[in-house]
């Protein structure tokens, strides 16, 4: 942990009554295993936090947008609670600075890894709920999504099907469609986590993660699309000519 807990409490605008809950939310399994800490790691809190985030976002959308169809509500919720969305929130909070990581996780750059930060964000929401009730958890979740929720209210929010956008972009460049393969599947049956590798022209380009295969593929497609656009802008596009789209 690089910074005292008080700094994080200032960022999330909440002072814990039981700070051990906050400490547990920030404790990666690698640290708990190495140091055998009394309160354990944050894995069980992740499970609870994931459920709370989904509920809070679903409740908000239903109450504030009763005219939306079930399909639209489901798509909006899926995007708002996606790993990409939670990762952005964690990065904005600089949550990685406050994590307790084992030596291996520290050396491998765990403080910046999406999977680690998403899990910690979910655990933090659970800790807020256990310490301050649903109101505390709800305030935090909605605060992190404030910009997106305002875009929905104003009609500016655009649901992004990153897989379709990536395929269309590659087609315009006369490249083969991207290929997706599952490289890891972990977690209990009620809370599976999938990791997907995306390749373009046989070249590994991105690795996505999500609670379903589809969400992991969307996450990988989002990252790949950003990579392709960045390479095109800099004149370093890597794939052209390797596998021309037919």
mmCIF file of C-alpha atoms in Angstrom:
data_model
loop_
_atom_site.group_PDB
_atom_site.id
_atom_site.type_symbol
_atom_site.label_atom_id
_atom_site.label_comp_id
_atom_site.label_asym_id
_atom_site.label_seq_id
_atom_site.Cartn_x
_atom_site.Cartn_y
_atom_site.Cartn_z
ATOM 1 C CA UNK A 1 0.000 0.000 0.000
ATOM 2 C CA UNK A 2 1.548 3.281 -1.131
ATOM 3 C CA UNK A 3 -0.808 5.759 0.561
ATOM 4 C CA UNK A 4 -2.711 5.911 3.872
ATOM 5 C CA UNK A 5 -6.355 4.897 3.953
ATOM 6 C CA UNK A 6 -7.428 8.427 4.845
ATOM 7 C CA UNK A 7 -6.449 9.552 1.362
ATOM 8 C CA UNK A 8 -8.747 6.987 -0.216
ATOM 9 C CA UNK A 9 -11.589 7.901 2.128
ATOM 10 C CA UNK A 10 -11.261 11.492 0.966
ATOM 11 C CA UNK A 11 -11.451 10.375 -2.655
ATOM 12 C CA UNK A 12 -14.582 8.289 -2.130
ATOM 13 C CA UNK A 13 -16.089 10.873 0.249
ATOM 14 C CA UNK A 14 -16.797 8.325 2.968
ATOM 15 C CA UNK A 15 -15.175 7.667 6.364
ATOM 16 C CA UNK A 16 -15.395 4.038 7.460
ATOM 17 C CA UNK A 17 -16.611 3.219 10.941
ATOM 18 C CA UNK A 18 -14.957 -0.186 10.652
ATOM 19 C CA UNK A 19 -11.781 0.436 8.703
ATOM 20 C CA UNK A 20 -10.924 -3.266 8.684
ATOM 21 C CA UNK A 21 -13.608 -3.644 5.994
ATOM 22 C CA UNK A 22 -11.829 -1.131 3.806
ATOM 23 C CA UNK A 23 -8.499 -2.833 4.440
ATOM 24 C CA UNK A 24 -9.945 -6.191 3.443
ATOM 25 C CA UNK A 25 -11.400 -4.717 0.240
ATOM 26 C CA UNK A 26 -7.903 -3.582 -0.716
ATOM 27 C CA UNK A 27 -6.200 -6.889 0.107
ATOM 28 C CA UNK A 28 -5.342 -9.024 -2.894
ATOM 29 C CA UNK A 29 -5.234 -12.794 -2.416
ATOM 30 C CA UNK A 30 -1.499 -12.788 -3.148
ATOM 31 C CA UNK A 31 -0.869 -10.543 -0.144
ATOM 32 C CA UNK A 32 -3.217 -12.498 2.114
ATOM 33 C CA UNK A 33 -1.469 -15.759 1.221
ATOM 34 C CA UNK A 34 2.007 -14.374 1.769
ATOM 35 C CA UNK A 35 1.302 -12.498 4.989
ATOM 36 C CA UNK A 36 -1.576 -14.601 6.353
ATOM 37 C CA UNK A 37 -3.528 -11.508 7.352
ATOM 38 C CA UNK A 38 -6.299 -12.000 9.870
ATOM 39 C CA UNK A 39 -9.152 -10.411 7.904
ATOM 40 C CA UNK A 40 -8.456 -12.371 4.706
ATOM 41 C CA UNK A 41 -8.518 -11.173 1.097
ATOM 42 C CA UNK A 42 -11.166 -9.360 -0.938
ATOM 43 C CA UNK A 43 -12.501 -12.248 -3.046
ATOM 44 C CA UNK A 44 -15.758 -12.770 -1.132
ATOM 45 C CA UNK A 45 -16.338 -9.023 -1.084
ATOM 46 C CA UNK A 46 -15.950 -8.992 -4.874
ATOM 47 C CA UNK A 47 -18.881 -11.377 -5.175
ATOM 48 C CA UNK A 48 -21.120 -9.196 -3.012
ATOM 49 C CA UNK A 49 -19.986 -5.966 -4.659
ATOM 50 C CA UNK A 50 -20.693 -7.263 -8.147
ATOM 51 C CA UNK A 51 -24.276 -8.033 -7.099
ATOM 52 C CA UNK A 52 -24.752 -4.632 -5.456
ATOM 53 C CA UNK A 53 -23.435 -2.693 -8.462
ATOM 54 C CA UNK A 54 -25.793 -4.523 -10.793
ATOM 55 C CA UNK A 55 -28.726 -3.858 -8.479
ATOM 56 C CA UNK A 56 -27.947 -0.159 -7.991
ATOM 57 C CA UNK A 57 -27.549 0.499 -11.700
ATOM 58 C CA UNK A 58 -30.647 -1.522 -12.592
ATOM 59 C CA UNK A 59 -32.706 0.256 -9.949
ATOM 60 C CA UNK A 60 -31.540 3.668 -11.126
ATOM 61 C CA UNK A 61 -32.307 2.977 -14.770
ATOM 62 C CA UNK A 62 -35.750 1.567 -14.030
ATOM 63 C CA UNK A 63 -36.770 4.434 -11.733
ATOM 64 C CA UNK A 64 -35.401 7.223 -13.908
ATOM 65 C CA UNK A 65 -36.221 5.802 -17.335
ATOM 66 C CA UNK A 66 -39.548 3.944 -17.028
ATOM 67 C CA UNK A 67 -40.172 4.444 -20.756
ATOM 68 C CA UNK A 68 -37.130 2.382 -21.787
ATOM 69 C CA UNK A 69 -37.749 -1.148 -23.061
ATOM 70 C CA UNK A 70 -36.401 -4.145 -21.161
ATOM 71 C CA UNK A 71 -33.883 -4.749 -23.932
ATOM 72 C CA UNK A 72 -32.567 -1.194 -23.796
ATOM 73 C CA UNK A 73 -32.360 -1.273 -19.998
ATOM 74 C CA UNK A 74 -30.417 -4.527 -20.124
ATOM 75 C CA UNK A 75 -27.930 -3.187 -22.684
ATOM 76 C CA UNK A 76 -27.394 0.023 -20.751
ATOM 77 C CA UNK A 77 -26.861 -1.818 -17.482
ATOM 78 C CA UNK A 78 -24.437 -4.242 -19.099
ATOM 79 C CA UNK A 79 -22.317 -1.388 -20.443
ATOM 80 C CA UNK A 80 -22.432 0.629 -17.228
ATOM 81 C CA UNK A 81 -21.333 -2.298 -15.042
ATOM 82 C CA UNK A 82 -18.826 -3.730 -17.525
ATOM 83 C CA UNK A 83 -15.218 -4.381 -16.614
ATOM 84 C CA UNK A 84 -14.197 -1.464 -18.838
ATOM 85 C CA UNK A 85 -16.498 0.899 -16.944
ATOM 86 C CA UNK A 86 -15.306 -0.270 -13.519
ATOM 87 C CA UNK A 87 -11.694 -0.074 -14.658
ATOM 88 C CA UNK A 88 -12.158 3.559 -15.662
ATOM 89 C CA UNK A 89 -13.611 4.329 -12.226
ATOM 90 C CA UNK A 90 -10.773 2.576 -10.439
ATOM 91 C CA UNK A 91 -8.190 4.403 -12.541
ATOM 92 C CA UNK A 92 -9.815 7.769 -11.847
ATOM 93 C CA UNK A 93 -9.688 7.036 -8.110
ATOM 94 C CA UNK A 94 -6.077 5.826 -8.453
ATOM 95 C CA UNK A 95 -7.239 2.797 -6.510
ATOM 96 C CA UNK A 96 -4.142 0.833 -7.414
ATOM 97 C CA UNK A 97 -2.043 2.985 -5.122
ATOM 98 C CA UNK A 98 -3.943 1.720 -2.096
ATOM 99 C CA UNK A 99 -3.897 -2.017 -2.799
ATOM 100 C CA UNK A 100 -2.069 -4.569 -0.681
ATOM 101 C CA UNK A 101 -0.338 -6.906 -3.142
ATOM 102 C CA UNK A 102 1.978 -9.864 -2.788
ATOM 103 C CA UNK A 103 5.492 -9.620 -4.148
ATOM 104 C CA UNK A 104 4.686 -11.472 -7.356
ATOM 105 C CA UNK A 105 1.592 -9.404 -8.105
ATOM 106 C CA UNK A 106 3.549 -6.239 -7.351
ATOM 107 C CA UNK A 107 6.371 -7.142 -9.715
ATOM 108 C CA UNK A 108 3.960 -8.061 -12.515
ATOM 109 C CA UNK A 109 2.329 -4.631 -12.417
ATOM 110 C CA UNK A 110 -0.764 -5.618 -10.453
ATOM 111 C CA UNK A 111 -1.523 -2.045 -9.424
ATOM 112 C CA UNK A 112 -2.387 -1.219 -13.033
ATOM 113 C CA UNK A 113 -3.975 -4.496 -14.151
ATOM 114 C CA UNK A 114 -7.606 -4.249 -15.149
ATOM 115 C CA UNK A 115 -8.628 -7.526 -13.519
ATOM 116 C CA UNK A 116 -7.083 -6.581 -10.179
ATOM 117 C CA UNK A 117 -8.568 -3.084 -10.179
ATOM 118 C CA UNK A 118 -12.048 -4.239 -11.203
ATOM 119 C CA UNK A 119 -12.074 -6.818 -8.428
ATOM 120 C CA UNK A 120 -10.947 -4.206 -5.899
ATOM 121 C CA UNK A 121 -13.670 -1.799 -7.035
ATOM 122 C CA UNK A 122 -16.333 -4.455 -6.526
ATOM 123 C CA UNK A 123 -14.880 -5.291 -3.115
ATOM 124 C CA UNK A 124 -14.879 -1.608 -2.162
ATOM 125 C CA UNK A 125 -18.585 -1.334 -2.987
ATOM 126 C CA UNK A 126 -19.275 -4.339 -0.770
ATOM 127 C CA UNK A 127 -17.250 -2.805 2.058
ATOM 128 C CA UNK A 128 -19.236 0.417 1.758
ATOM 129 C CA UNK A 129 -22.467 -1.565 1.933
ATOM 130 C CA UNK A 130 -21.396 -3.550 4.999
ATOM 131 C CA UNK A 131 -20.168 -0.431 6.797
ATOM 132 C CA UNK A 132 -22.764 2.159 5.790
ATOM 133 C CA UNK A 133 -25.666 0.253 4.256
ATOM 134 C CA UNK A 134 -27.157 0.470 0.793
ATOM 135 C CA UNK A 135 -27.253 4.274 0.838
ATOM 136 C CA UNK A 136 -23.462 4.480 1.137
ATOM 137 C CA UNK A 137 -22.920 1.930 -1.622
ATOM 138 C CA UNK A 138 -25.515 3.567 -3.863
ATOM 139 C CA UNK A 139 -23.978 7.043 -3.484
ATOM 140 C CA UNK A 140 -20.556 5.737 -4.433
ATOM 141 C CA UNK A 141 -21.706 3.730 -7.460
ATOM 142 C CA UNK A 142 -23.844 6.537 -8.879
ATOM 143 C CA UNK A 143 -21.089 9.079 -8.246
ATOM 144 C CA UNK A 144 -18.621 7.009 -10.272
ATOM 145 C CA UNK A 145 -21.119 6.771 -13.135
ATOM 146 C CA UNK A 146 -22.251 10.386 -12.922
ATOM 147 C CA UNK A 147 -21.009 11.415 -16.384
ATOM 148 C CA UNK A 148 -22.500 8.368 -18.125
ATOM 149 C CA UNK A 149 -25.839 8.752 -16.346
ATOM 150 C CA UNK A 150 -25.997 12.400 -17.382
ATOM 151 C CA UNK A 151 -25.342 11.364 -20.982
ATOM 152 C CA UNK A 152 -28.245 8.926 -20.764
ATOM 153 C CA UNK A 153 -30.539 11.640 -19.393
ATOM 154 C CA UNK A 154 -29.547 14.049 -22.159
ATOM 155 C CA UNK A 155 -29.702 11.475 -24.930
ATOM 156 C CA UNK A 156 -25.965 11.664 -25.655
ATOM 157 C CA UNK A 157 -25.135 8.169 -24.408
ATOM 158 C CA UNK A 158 -24.322 5.749 -27.219
ATOM 159 C CA UNK A 159 -24.398 2.006 -26.654
ATOM 160 C CA UNK A 160 -21.193 0.632 -28.108
ATOM 161 C CA UNK A 161 -21.124 -2.732 -29.846
ATOM 162 C CA UNK A 162 -17.351 -2.830 -30.036
ATOM 163 C CA UNK A 163 -17.260 -6.185 -31.844
ATOM 164 C CA UNK A 164 -19.315 -4.845 -34.742
ATOM 165 C CA UNK A 165 -17.380 -1.579 -34.838
ATOM 166 C CA UNK A 166 -14.035 -3.405 -34.927
ATOM 167 C CA UNK A 167 -15.151 -5.771 -37.657
ATOM 168 C CA UNK A 168 -16.464 -2.887 -39.762
ATOM 169 C CA UNK A 169 -13.200 -0.980 -39.270
ATOM 170 C CA UNK A 170 -11.092 -3.956 -40.303
ATOM 171 C CA UNK A 171 -13.340 -4.561 -43.306
ATOM 172 C CA UNK A 172 -12.755 -0.958 -44.440
ATOM 173 C CA UNK A 173 -9.003 -1.663 -44.190
ATOM 174 C CA UNK A 174 -9.393 -4.909 -46.181
ATOM 175 C CA UNK A 175 -8.289 -6.981 -43.217
ATOM 176 C CA UNK A 176 -9.595 -10.359 -42.089
ATOM 177 C CA UNK A 177 -12.186 -10.345 -39.289
ATOM 178 C CA UNK A 178 -10.809 -10.593 -35.752
ATOM 179 C CA UNK A 179 -10.652 -13.994 -34.104
ATOM 180 C CA UNK A 180 -11.599 -14.630 -30.472
ATOM 181 C CA UNK A 181 -10.443 -17.503 -28.284
ATOM 182 C CA UNK A 182 -11.073 -18.247 -24.618
ATOM 183 C CA UNK A 183 -7.766 -18.534 -22.762
ATOM 184 C CA UNK A 184 -8.999 -18.768 -19.192
ATOM 185 C CA UNK A 185 -12.179 -19.530 -17.271
ATOM 186 C CA UNK A 186 -12.154 -19.203 -13.507
ATOM 187 C CA UNK A 187 -14.287 -18.559 -10.453
ATOM 188 C CA UNK A 188 -17.225 -20.428 -8.892
ATOM 189 C CA UNK A 189 -20.186 -21.472 -10.999
ATOM 190 C CA UNK A 190 -22.323 -18.564 -9.888
ATOM 191 C CA UNK A 191 -19.607 -16.035 -10.705
ATOM 192 C CA UNK A 192 -17.502 -17.199 -13.632
ATOM 193 C CA UNK A 193 -14.852 -14.970 -15.133
ATOM 194 C CA UNK A 194 -13.713 -15.385 -18.720
ATOM 195 C CA UNK A 195 -10.552 -14.164 -20.408
ATOM 196 C CA UNK A 196 -10.533 -13.887 -24.196
ATOM 197 C CA UNK A 197 -7.627 -13.305 -26.562
ATOM 198 C CA UNK A 198 -8.308 -11.364 -29.756
ATOM 199 C CA UNK A 199 -6.059 -11.738 -32.785
ATOM 200 C CA UNK A 200 -5.939 -9.788 -36.028
ATOM 201 C CA UNK A 201 -4.196 -11.446 -38.950
ATOM 202 C CA UNK A 202 -2.816 -14.028 -36.563
ATOM 203 C CA UNK A 203 -1.289 -11.330 -34.341
ATOM 204 C CA UNK A 204 -2.371 -11.228 -30.646
ATOM 205 C CA UNK A 205 -3.828 -7.757 -30.226
ATOM 206 C CA UNK A 206 -5.901 -7.614 -27.040
ATOM 207 C CA UNK A 207 -7.052 -9.620 -24.055
ATOM 208 C CA UNK A 208 -10.511 -9.007 -22.598
ATOM 209 C CA UNK A 209 -12.188 -10.078 -19.406
ATOM 210 C CA UNK A 210 -15.808 -10.364 -18.344
ATOM 211 C CA UNK A 211 -18.456 -12.293 -16.463
ATOM 212 C CA UNK A 212 -19.659 -13.850 -19.733
ATOM 213 C CA UNK A 213 -17.924 -14.853 -22.944
ATOM 214 C CA UNK A 214 -19.762 -12.087 -24.785
ATOM 215 C CA UNK A 215 -18.718 -9.369 -22.341
ATOM 216 C CA UNK A 216 -15.092 -10.575 -22.423
ATOM 217 C CA UNK A 217 -15.155 -10.447 -26.231
ATOM 218 C CA UNK A 218 -16.626 -6.933 -26.130
ATOM 219 C CA UNK A 219 -13.868 -5.850 -23.759
ATOM 220 C CA UNK A 220 -11.187 -7.308 -26.029
ATOM 221 C CA UNK A 221 -12.781 -5.680 -29.093
ATOM 222 C CA UNK A 222 -12.810 -2.285 -27.368
ATOM 223 C CA UNK A 223 -9.096 -2.530 -26.595
ATOM 224 C CA UNK A 224 -8.273 -3.753 -30.106
ATOM 225 C CA UNK A 225 -10.252 -0.935 -31.716
ATOM 226 C CA UNK A 226 -8.303 1.608 -29.657
ATOM 227 C CA UNK A 227 -5.036 -0.047 -30.713
ATOM 228 C CA UNK A 228 -5.940 -0.068 -34.407
ATOM 229 C CA UNK A 229 -7.010 3.595 -34.393
ATOM 230 C CA UNK A 230 -3.884 4.609 -32.496
ATOM 231 C CA UNK A 231 -1.642 2.763 -34.947
ATOM 232 C CA UNK A 232 -3.412 4.268 -37.939
ATOM 233 C CA UNK A 233 -2.964 7.757 -36.493
ATOM 234 C CA UNK A 234 0.750 7.203 -35.898
ATOM 235 C CA UNK A 235 1.311 5.433 -39.230
ATOM 236 C CA UNK A 236 2.297 2.202 -37.487
ATOM 237 C CA UNK A 237 -0.624 -0.051 -38.457
ATOM 238 C CA UNK A 238 0.742 -3.579 -37.984
ATOM 239 C CA UNK A 239 -1.669 -5.857 -39.760
ATOM 240 C CA UNK A 240 -2.062 -4.615 -43.345
ATOM 241 C CA UNK A 241 -0.933 -7.136 -45.886
ATOM 242 C CA UNK A 242 -0.652 -10.066 -43.460
ATOM 243 C CA UNK A 243 -4.139 -11.429 -44.100
ATOM 244 C CA UNK A 244 -6.133 -9.488 -46.639
ATOM 245 C CA UNK A 245 -9.868 -9.543 -46.181
ATOM 246 C CA UNK A 246 -11.678 -11.406 -48.992
#
